[in-house]
PDB file of C-alpha atoms in Angstrom:
ATOM      1  CA  UNK A 141      14.053 -13.163   5.678  1.00  0.00           C
ATOM      2  CA  UNK A 142      12.517 -14.338   9.177  1.00  0.00           C
ATOM      3  CA  UNK A 143       9.295 -14.925   8.734  1.00  0.00           C
ATOM      4  CA  UNK A 144       9.323 -16.263  12.228  1.00  0.00           C
ATOM      5  CA  UNK A 145       9.420 -13.119  14.288  1.00  0.00           C
ATOM      6  CA  UNK A 146       6.226 -11.015  12.124  1.00  0.00           C
ATOM      7  CA  UNK A 147       4.856 -14.480  12.674  1.00  0.00           C
ATOM      8  CA  UNK A 148       5.498 -13.805  16.844  1.00  0.00           C
ATOM      9  CA  UNK A 149       4.629 -10.761  16.703  1.00  0.00           C
ATOM     10  CA  UNK A 150       1.348 -11.107  14.863  1.00  0.00           C
ATOM     11  CA  UNK A 151      -0.042 -13.440  17.258  1.00  0.00           C
ATOM     12  CA  UNK A 152      -0.154 -11.221  20.067  1.00  0.00           C
ATOM     13  CA  UNK A 153      -2.406  -9.107  18.172  1.00  0.00           C
ATOM     14  CA  UNK A 154      -5.316 -12.152  18.776  1.00  0.00           C
ATOM     15  CA  UNK A 155      -6.408 -11.139  21.805  1.00  0.00           C
ATOM     16  CA  UNK A 156      -6.460  -7.244  20.560  1.00  0.00           C
ATOM     17  CA  UNK A 157      -8.488  -8.358  17.847  1.00  0.00           C
ATOM     18  CA  UNK A 158     -12.149  -8.992  17.211  1.00  0.00           C
ATOM     19  CA  UNK A 159     -13.938 -12.592  15.794  1.00  0.00           C
ATOM     20  CA  UNK A 160     -13.317 -10.845  12.111  1.00  0.00           C
ATOM     21  CA  UNK A 161      -9.772  -9.718  13.202  1.00  0.00           C
ATOM     22  CA  UNK A 162      -9.131 -13.321  14.187  1.00  0.00           C
ATOM     23  CA  UNK A 163      -9.877 -14.847  10.938  1.00  0.00           C
ATOM     24  CA  UNK A 164      -8.426 -12.542   9.505  1.00  0.00           C
ATOM     25  CA  UNK A 165      -4.857 -13.473  10.969  1.00  0.00           C
ATOM     26  CA  UNK A 166      -6.593 -17.543  10.326  1.00  0.00           C
ATOM     27  CA  UNK A 167      -6.423 -16.084   6.685  1.00  0.00           C
ATOM     28  CA  UNK A 168      -2.762 -14.560   6.640  1.00  0.00           C
ATOM     29  CA  UNK A 169      -1.216 -17.233   8.348  1.00  0.00           C
ATOM     30  CA  UNK A 170      -2.875 -20.488   7.122  1.00  0.00           C
ATOM     31  CA  UNK A 171      -3.629 -19.625   3.132  1.00  0.00           C
ATOM     32  CA  UNK A 172      -0.682 -16.777   2.668  1.00  0.00           C
ATOM     33  CA  UNK A 173       1.756 -16.912   4.951  1.00  0.00           C
ATOM     34  CA  UNK A 174       2.384 -20.871   4.546  1.00  0.00           C
ATOM     35  CA  UNK A 175       1.278 -21.193   1.416  1.00  0.00           C
ATOM     36  CA  UNK A 176       4.157 -18.530   0.146  1.00  0.00           C
ATOM     37  CA  UNK A 177       6.468 -20.057   2.482  1.00  0.00           C
ATOM     38  CA  UNK A 178       6.612 -23.355   1.401  1.00  0.00           C
ATOM     39  CA  UNK A 179       5.146 -23.401  -2.431  1.00  0.00           C
ATOM     40  CA  UNK A 180       5.963 -19.490  -3.804  1.00  0.00           C
ATOM     41  CA  UNK A 181      10.013 -20.806  -3.831  1.00  0.00           C
ATOM     42  CA  UNK A 182       9.487 -23.957  -5.607  1.00  0.00           C
ATOM     43  CA  UNK A 183       7.314 -22.968  -8.374  1.00  0.00           C
ATOM     44  CA  UNK A 184       9.107 -19.478  -9.196  1.00  0.00           C
ATOM     45  CA  UNK A 185      12.560 -21.123  -8.553  1.00  0.00           C
ATOM     46  CA  UNK A 186      13.832 -21.854 -12.015  1.00  0.00           C
ATOM     47  CA  UNK A 187      11.760 -19.322 -13.547  1.00  0.00           C
ATOM     48  CA  UNK A 188      14.500 -17.351 -15.611  1.00  0.00           C
ATOM     49  CA  UNK A 189      16.406 -20.805 -16.075  1.00  0.00           C
ATOM     50  CA  UNK A 190      13.436 -21.918 -17.491  1.00  0.00           C
ATOM     51  CA  UNK A 191      11.905 -18.839 -19.914  1.00  0.00           C
ATOM     52  CA  UNK A 192      13.291 -20.265 -23.264  1.00  0.00           C
ATOM     53  CA  UNK A 193      13.414 -17.994 -26.263  1.00  0.00           C
ATOM     54  CA  UNK A 194      14.349 -19.643 -29.980  1.00  0.00           C
ATOM     55  CA  UNK A 195      16.885 -17.479 -30.877  1.00  0.00           C
ATOM     56  CA  UNK A 196      21.101 -17.492 -29.552  1.00  0.00           C
ATOM     57  CA  UNK A 197      21.397 -14.206 -30.051  1.00  0.00           C
ATOM     58  CA  UNK A 198      22.767 -13.236 -26.861  1.00  0.00           C
ATOM     59  CA  UNK A 199      21.194 -10.623 -24.094  1.00  0.00           C
ATOM     60  CA  UNK A 200      17.643 -11.615 -26.176  1.00  0.00           C
ATOM     61  CA  UNK A 201      16.386 -13.875 -23.379  1.00  0.00           C
ATOM     62  CA  UNK A 202      17.171 -11.601 -20.383  1.00  0.00           C
ATOM     63  CA  UNK A 203      15.838  -8.758 -21.879  1.00  0.00           C
ATOM     64  CA  UNK A 204      12.702 -10.489 -23.015  1.00  0.00           C
ATOM     65  CA  UNK A 205      12.804 -12.283 -19.738  1.00  0.00           C
ATOM     66  CA  UNK A 206      12.306  -8.499 -17.843  1.00  0.00           C
ATOM     67  CA  UNK A 207       9.501  -7.411 -20.130  1.00  0.00           C
ATOM     68  CA  UNK A 208       6.960  -9.841 -19.270  1.00  0.00           C
ATOM     69  CA  UNK A 209       8.087 -10.678 -16.311  1.00  0.00           C
ATOM     70  CA  UNK A 210       9.270  -6.896 -14.381  1.00  0.00           C
ATOM     71  CA  UNK A 211       8.795  -7.526 -10.380  1.00  0.00           C
ATOM     72  CA  UNK A 212       8.908 -11.285  -9.642  1.00  0.00           C
ATOM     73  CA  UNK A 213       5.803 -13.087  -8.225  1.00  0.00           C
ATOM     74  CA  UNK A 214       7.736 -13.910  -5.169  1.00  0.00           C
ATOM     75  CA  UNK A 215       9.225 -10.417  -4.291  1.00  0.00           C
ATOM     76  CA  UNK A 216       5.724  -8.821  -5.227  1.00  0.00           C
ATOM     77  CA  UNK A 217       3.752 -11.118  -2.748  1.00  0.00           C
ATOM     78  CA  UNK A 218       6.927 -10.911   0.890  1.00  0.00           C
ATOM     79  CA  UNK A 219       6.311  -7.501  -0.157  1.00  0.00           C
ATOM     80  CA  UNK A 220       2.752  -7.033   0.315  1.00  0.00           C
ATOM     81  CA  UNK A 221       2.627  -9.425   3.047  1.00  0.00           C
ATOM     82  CA  UNK A 222       4.905  -7.341   5.072  1.00  0.00           C
ATOM     83  CA  UNK A 223       3.412  -4.081   3.972  1.00  0.00           C
ATOM     84  CA  UNK A 224      -0.318  -6.518   5.228  1.00  0.00           C
ATOM     85  CA  UNK A 225       0.679  -6.692   8.883  1.00  0.00           C
ATOM     86  CA  UNK A 226       2.729  -3.635   9.933  1.00  0.00           C
ATOM     87  CA  UNK A 227      -0.769  -1.836  11.049  1.00  0.00           C
ATOM     88  CA  UNK A 228      -1.317  -4.811  13.499  1.00  0.00           C
ATOM     89  CA  UNK A 229       1.998  -4.323  14.736  1.00  0.00           C
ATOM     90  CA  UNK A 230       1.018  -0.951  15.140  1.00  0.00           C
ATOM     91  CA  UNK A 231      -1.530  -2.184  17.205  1.00  0.00           C
ATOM     92  CA  UNK A 232       0.555  -4.357  19.486  1.00  0.00           C
ATOM     93  CA  UNK A 233       2.992  -1.234  19.984  1.00  0.00           C
ATOM     94  CA  UNK A 234      -0.119   0.901  21.088  1.00  0.00           C
ATOM     95  CA  UNK A 235      -1.082  -1.117  23.874  1.00  0.00           C
ATOM     96  CA  UNK A 236       2.379  -1.630  25.113  1.00  0.00           C
ATOM     97  CA  UNK A 237       2.400   2.539  24.976  1.00  0.00           C
ATOM     98  CA  UNK A 238      -0.263   1.959  27.311  1.00  0.00           C
ATOM     99  CA  UNK A 239       1.342  -0.944  29.613  1.00  0.00           C
ATOM    100  CA  UNK A 240       4.571   1.133  30.163  1.00  0.00           C
ATOM    101  CA  UNK A 241       2.373   4.507  31.181  1.00  0.00           C
ATOM    102  CA  UNK A 242       0.227   2.094  34.043  1.00  0.00           C
ATOM    103  CA  UNK A 243       3.622   0.576  34.897  1.00  0.00           C
ATOM    104  CA  UNK A 244       5.456   4.793  35.071  1.00  0.00           C
ATOM    105  CA  UNK A 245       2.262   5.375  37.046  1.00  0.00           C
ATOM    106  CA  UNK A 246       2.145   2.128  39.641  1.00  0.00           C
ATOM    107  CA  UNK A 247       5.634   3.071  40.358  1.00  0.00           C
ATOM    108  CA  UNK A 248       5.418   6.770  40.745  1.00  0.00           C
ATOM    109  CA  UNK A 249       2.057   7.333  42.792  1.00  0.00           C
ATOM    110  CA  UNK A 250       2.562   3.133  44.271  1.00  0.00           C
ATOM    111  CA  UNK A 251       0.447   0.460  43.582  1.00  0.00           C
ATOM    112  CA  UNK A 252      -2.877   1.856  45.182  1.00  0.00           C
ATOM    113  CA  UNK A 253      -3.197   4.681  42.538  1.00  0.00           C
ATOM    114  CA  UNK A 254      -5.834   5.009  40.136  1.00  0.00           C
ATOM    115  CA  UNK A 255      -5.761   3.356  36.757  1.00  0.00           C
ATOM    116  CA  UNK A 256      -5.411   5.995  33.539  1.00  0.00           C
ATOM    117  CA  UNK A 257      -6.771   2.902  32.005  1.00  0.00           C
ATOM    118  CA  UNK A 258      -9.365   0.192  33.104  1.00  0.00           C
ATOM    119  CA  UNK A 259      -8.416  -2.715  30.808  1.00  0.00           C
ATOM    120  CA  UNK A 260      -5.168  -1.750  28.367  1.00  0.00           C
ATOM    121  CA  UNK A 261      -5.971  -3.791  25.386  1.00  0.00           C
ATOM    122  CA  UNK A 262     -10.267  -2.668  25.699  1.00  0.00           C
ATOM    123  CA  UNK A 263     -10.825  -0.355  21.731  1.00  0.00           C
ATOM    124  CA  UNK A 264     -11.366   3.230  23.571  1.00  0.00           C
ATOM    125  CA  UNK A 265     -10.150   5.967  22.313  1.00  0.00           C
ATOM    126  CA  UNK A 266      -6.640   5.733  20.810  1.00  0.00           C
ATOM    127  CA  UNK A 267      -6.497   2.478  20.554  1.00  0.00           C
ATOM    128  CA  UNK A 268     -10.197   2.981  19.123  1.00  0.00           C
ATOM    129  CA  UNK A 269      -9.165   4.914  15.664  1.00  0.00           C
ATOM    130  CA  UNK A 270      -5.368   3.187  15.655  1.00  0.00           C
ATOM    131  CA  UNK A 271      -7.256  -0.287  15.159  1.00  0.00           C
ATOM    132  CA  UNK A 272      -9.748   1.285  13.288  1.00  0.00           C
ATOM    133  CA  UNK A 273      -7.065   3.043  10.678  1.00  0.00           C
ATOM    134  CA  UNK A 274      -4.695  -0.837  10.689  1.00  0.00           C
ATOM    135  CA  UNK A 275      -8.440  -1.940   8.863  1.00  0.00           C
ATOM    136  CA  UNK A 276      -8.587   0.171   6.572  1.00  0.00           C
ATOM    137  CA  UNK A 277      -4.685   0.040   5.586  1.00  0.00           C
ATOM    138  CA  UNK A 278      -4.998  -3.306   5.128  1.00  0.00           C
ATOM    139  CA  UNK A 279      -7.591  -3.102   2.573  1.00  0.00           C
ATOM    140  CA  UNK A 280      -5.846  -0.380   0.675  1.00  0.00           C
ATOM    141  CA  UNK A 281      -2.737  -2.399   0.426  1.00  0.00           C
ATOM    142  CA  UNK A 282      -4.147  -5.917  -0.546  1.00  0.00           C
ATOM    143  CA  UNK A 283      -6.322  -3.575  -2.938  1.00  0.00           C
ATOM    144  CA  UNK A 284      -3.298  -1.732  -4.790  1.00  0.00           C
ATOM    145  CA  UNK A 285      -1.213  -4.523  -5.139  1.00  0.00           C
ATOM    146  CA  UNK A 286      -4.195  -6.501  -6.644  1.00  0.00           C
ATOM    147  CA  UNK A 287      -4.688  -3.501  -8.820  1.00  0.00           C
ATOM    148  CA  UNK A 288      -0.681  -4.078  -9.326  1.00  0.00           C
ATOM    149  CA  UNK A 289      -1.241  -7.312 -10.616  1.00  0.00           C
ATOM    150  CA  UNK A 290      -3.546  -7.135 -12.560  1.00  0.00           C
ATOM    151  CA  UNK A 291      -1.659  -4.088 -14.842  1.00  0.00           C
ATOM    152  CA  UNK A 292       0.896  -5.911 -14.508  1.00  0.00           C
ATOM    153  CA  UNK A 293       0.302  -9.049 -15.626  1.00  0.00           C
ATOM    154  CA  UNK A 294      -2.169  -8.865 -18.296  1.00  0.00           C
ATOM    155  CA  UNK A 295      -5.210 -10.181 -16.146  1.00  0.00           C
ATOM    156  CA  UNK A 296      -2.926 -11.753 -13.349  1.00  0.00           C
ATOM    157  CA  UNK A 297      -2.976 -15.006 -16.017  1.00  0.00           C
ATOM    158  CA  UNK A 298       0.721 -16.080 -17.639  1.00  0.00           C
ATOM    159  CA  UNK A 299       0.019 -17.567 -21.114  1.00  0.00           C
ATOM    160  CA  UNK A 300       2.123 -20.134 -22.505  1.00  0.00           C
ATOM    161  CA  UNK A 301       3.787 -18.645 -25.633  1.00  0.00           C
ATOM    162  CA  UNK A 302       4.897 -14.974 -26.195  1.00  0.00           C
ATOM    163  CA  UNK A 303       6.133 -13.055 -28.678  1.00  0.00           C
ATOM    164  CA  UNK A 304       9.187 -10.705 -28.069  1.00  0.00           C
ATOM    165  CA  UNK A 305      10.981  -7.884 -30.573  1.00  0.00           C
ATOM    166  CA  UNK A 306      12.296  -6.258 -28.323  1.00  0.00           C
ATOM    167  CA  UNK A 307      16.537  -5.274 -29.051  1.00  0.00           C
ATOM    168  CA  UNK A 308      18.923  -7.091 -29.531  1.00  0.00           C
ATOM    169  CA  UNK A 309      16.620  -9.813 -30.537  1.00  0.00           C
ATOM    170  CA  UNK A 310      16.796 -10.174 -34.357  1.00  0.00           C
ATOM    171  CA  UNK A 311      13.262 -10.459 -35.105  1.00  0.00           C
ATOM    172  CA  UNK A 312      10.018 -11.854 -33.117  1.00  0.00           C
ATOM    173  CA  UNK A 313      11.376 -14.158 -31.094  1.00  0.00           C
ATOM    174  CA  UNK A 314       8.947 -16.901 -29.480  1.00  0.00           C
ATOM    175  CA  UNK A 315      10.113 -16.908 -25.596  1.00  0.00           C
ATOM    176  CA  UNK A 316       8.092 -20.219 -23.345  1.00  0.00           C
ATOM    177  CA  UNK A 317       7.140 -19.530 -19.794  1.00  0.00           C
ATOM    178  CA  UNK A 318       7.609 -22.156 -18.121  1.00  0.00           C
ATOM    179  CA  UNK A 319       4.762 -24.195 -15.477  1.00  0.00           C
ATOM    180  CA  UNK A 320       1.914 -21.029 -16.689  1.00  0.00           C
ATOM    181  CA  UNK A 321      -1.002 -23.508 -15.343  1.00  0.00           C
ATOM    182  CA  UNK A 322       0.512 -23.477 -12.301  1.00  0.00           C
ATOM    183  CA  UNK A 323       1.596 -19.953 -11.789  1.00  0.00           C
ATOM    184  CA  UNK A 324      -1.019 -18.893 -12.369  1.00  0.00           C
ATOM    185  CA  UNK A 325      -3.564 -20.851 -10.466  1.00  0.00           C
ATOM    186  CA  UNK A 326      -1.283 -20.177  -7.710  1.00  0.00           C
ATOM    187  CA  UNK A 327      -1.627 -16.681  -8.843  1.00  0.00           C
ATOM    188  CA  UNK A 328      -5.589 -17.097  -8.842  1.00  0.00           C
ATOM    189  CA  UNK A 329      -5.464 -18.743  -5.556  1.00  0.00           C
ATOM    190  CA  UNK A 330      -3.253 -15.608  -3.916  1.00  0.00           C
ATOM    191  CA  UNK A 331      -5.320 -12.915  -5.253  1.00  0.00           C
ATOM    192  CA  UNK A 332      -8.601 -15.093  -4.023  1.00  0.00           C
ATOM    193  CA  UNK A 333      -6.999 -14.653  -0.656  1.00  0.00           C
ATOM    194  CA  UNK A 334      -5.742 -11.147  -0.617  1.00  0.00           C
ATOM    195  CA  UNK A 335      -9.706  -9.801  -1.621  1.00  0.00           C
ATOM    196  CA  UNK A 336     -11.086 -12.505   0.899  1.00  0.00           C
ATOM    197  CA  UNK A 337      -9.184 -10.521   3.648  1.00  0.00           C
ATOM    198  CA  UNK A 338     -10.490  -6.792   2.111  1.00  0.00           C
ATOM    199  CA  UNK A 339     -13.948  -7.841   2.838  1.00  0.00           C
ATOM    200  CA  UNK A 340     -12.950  -8.916   5.986  1.00  0.00           C
ATOM    201  CA  UNK A 341     -11.131  -6.606   6.920  1.00  0.00           C
ATOM    202  CA  UNK A 342     -14.302  -3.969   5.460  1.00  0.00           C
ATOM    203  CA  UNK A 343     -16.702  -5.657   7.244  1.00  0.00           C
ATOM    204  CA  UNK A 344     -14.736  -5.699  11.197  1.00  0.00           C
ATOM    205  CA  UNK A 345     -14.605  -1.595  10.429  1.00  0.00           C
ATOM    206  CA  UNK A 346     -18.654  -1.638  10.141  1.00  0.00           C
ATOM    207  CA  UNK A 347     -18.945  -3.768  12.836  1.00  0.00           C
ATOM    208  CA  UNK A 348     -16.682  -1.890  14.990  1.00  0.00           C
ATOM    209  CA  UNK A 349     -17.951   1.575  13.650  1.00  0.00           C
ATOM    210  CA  UNK A 350     -21.863   0.650  13.945  1.00  0.00           C
ATOM    211  CA  UNK A 351     -21.278  -0.866  17.879  1.00  0.00           C
ATOM    212  CA  UNK A 352     -19.170   2.793  18.716  1.00  0.00           C
ATOM    213  CA  UNK A 353     -22.807   4.525  16.803  1.00  0.00           C
ATOM    214  CA  UNK A 354     -24.844   2.029  19.124  1.00  0.00           C
ATOM    215  CA  UNK A 355     -22.734   2.944  22.056  1.00  0.00           C
ATOM    216  CA  UNK A 356     -23.377   6.827  21.825  1.00  0.00           C
ATOM    217  CA  UNK A 357     -27.204   6.355  20.832  1.00  0.00           C
ATOM    218  CA  UNK A 358     -27.219   4.429  24.188  1.00  0.00           C
ATOM    219  CA  UNK A 359     -25.392   6.193  26.204  1.00  0.00           C
ATOM    220  CA  UNK A 360     -26.932   9.968  24.476  1.00  0.00           C
ATOM    221  CA  UNK A 361     -30.394   7.851  25.913  1.00  0.00           C
ATOM    222  CA  UNK A 362     -29.433   8.097  28.792  1.00  0.00           C
ATOM    223  CA  UNK A 363     -28.176  11.033  29.094  1.00  0.00           C
ATOM    224  CA  UNK A 364     -31.475  11.675  28.181  1.00  0.00           C
ATOM    225  CA  UNK A 365     -33.812  10.265  30.963  1.00  0.00           C
ATOM    226  CA  UNK A 366     -31.587  10.526  32.874  1.00  0.00           C
ATOM    227  CA  UNK A 367     -32.028  14.456  32.153  1.00  0.00           C
ATOM    228  CA  UNK A 368     -35.307  14.262  32.864  1.00  0.00           C
ATOM    229  CA  UNK A 369     -35.866  12.754  35.635  1.00  0.00           C
ATOM    230  CA  UNK A 370     -33.091  15.674  37.500  1.00  0.00           C
ATOM    231  CA  UNK A 371     -35.479  18.104  35.998  1.00  0.00           C
ATOM    232  CA  UNK A 372     -38.928  15.941  37.418  1.00  0.00           C
ATOM    233  CA  UNK A 373     -37.095  15.582  40.401  1.00  0.00           C
ATOM    234  CA  UNK A 374     -36.195  19.609  39.985  1.00  0.00           C
ATOM    235  CA  UNK A 375     -39.582  20.072  39.392  1.00  0.00           C
ATOM    236  CA  UNK A 376     -41.028  18.622  42.460  1.00  0.00           C
ATOM    237  CA  UNK A 377     -38.749  20.192  44.295  1.00  0.00           C
ATOM    238  CA  UNK A 378     -40.077  23.538  43.575  1.00  0.00           C
ATOM    239  CA  UNK A 379     -43.659  22.623  43.957  1.00  0.00           C
ATOM    240  CA  UNK A 380     -43.231  20.961  47.368  1.00  0.00           C
ATOM    241  CA  UNK A 381     -41.532  24.494  48.271  1.00  0.00           C
ATOM    242  CA  UNK A 382     -44.227  26.727  46.302  1.00  0.00           C
ATOM    243  CA  UNK A 383     -46.924  24.110  48.244  1.00  0.00           C
ATOM    244  CA  UNK A 384     -44.801  24.898  51.855  1.00  0.00           C
ATOM    245  CA  UNK A 385     -44.974  29.028  51.235  1.00  0.00           C
ATOM    246  CA  UNK A 386     -48.229  28.883  50.817  1.00  0.00           C
ATOM    247  CA  UNK A 387     -48.926  26.862  53.648  1.00  0.00           C
ATOM    248  CA  UNK A 388     -47.351  29.231  55.425  1.00  0.00           C
ATOM    249  CA  UNK A 389     -49.385  32.344  53.638  1.00  0.00           C
ATOM    250  CA  UNK A 390     -52.460  31.101  54.924  1.00  0.00           C
ATOM    251  CA  UNK A 391     -50.918  30.403  57.922  1.00  0.00           C
ATOM    252  CA  UNK A 392     -50.043  33.958  58.930  1.00  0.00           C
ATOM    253  CA  UNK A 393     -53.409  35.205  57.233  1.00  0.00           C
ATOM    254  CA  UNK A 394     -54.775  32.711  59.816  1.00  0.00           C
ATOM    255  CA  UNK A 395     -53.075  33.971  62.819  1.00  0.00           C
ATOM    256  CA  UNK A 396     -53.043  38.065  61.748  1.00  0.00           C
ATOM    257  CA  UNK A 397     -57.111  37.034  61.602  1.00  0.00           C
ATOM    258  CA  UNK A 398     -56.824  35.511  65.063  1.00  0.00           C
ATOM    259  CA  UNK A 399     -55.256  38.527  66.395  1.00  0.00           C
ATOM    260  CA  UNK A 400     -57.773  41.130  64.721  1.00  0.00           C
ATOM    261  CA  UNK A 401     -60.487  39.017  67.116  1.00  0.00           C
ATOM    262  CA  UNK A 402     -58.430  39.267  70.212  1.00  0.00           C
ATOM    263  CA  UNK A 403     -58.012  43.076  69.713  1.00  0.00           C
ATOM    264  CA  UNK A 404     -61.716  43.328  69.560  1.00  0.00           C
ATOM    265  CA  UNK A 405     -62.840  41.770  72.475  1.00  0.00           C
ATOM    266  CA  UNK A 406     -60.278  43.653  74.135  1.00  0.00           C
ATOM    267  CA  UNK A 407     -61.494  46.536  73.222  1.00  0.00           C
TER     268      UNK A 407
END
């Protein structure tokens, strides 16, 4: 599996993320990806080979190993890392889609044409929703895998000795797991980092939603203030119009009185 491809793609997410998103990327690559790539295969590489049962019954050891290790830790973590990083790639693809639209618009209307987006990487409109959904999806993926490990491996931890009585084992046989302490420490480390990533995703989602609500409230207040100013200006204009009309009426009345006086004098 070429993990370098995922690393190269996810580094592009760094410039589109918030501070919490950058911290999440750092934890994923340093404390999950690198630790997995460097140590997981060594810790679990000889797992089945050193799973020893005190019987020579053909097939008994294989059946017992399959029962206690239905899915390898290494493969589960590989699948988890792939699924948890895919939503970040969707954000990169969405930004690339915006940039492609801008480029086609410039080719069609010229370089000086009006832009569709002020900033293609700014989290507004559809990109904001894509980014927010990706956060919840990443938190959901990590939560599901933590639950899977909890159900498959009896509260995450492995014991040194397990007893197996599955066919074709002739009776209850004792089986010994290789390096259980090392595997438990490694498993605990991966579970804690996954939980930390879930927390960061939820904190970042809360931050984005709170920021969006603050912007909406600020925009609403500005619109209200603008409406008040417009209304006040309109009322002032109406008042001035009424004042002008009153003055015109008074002027007309005075003119009529003067005219009547002139007529009386003439008579």
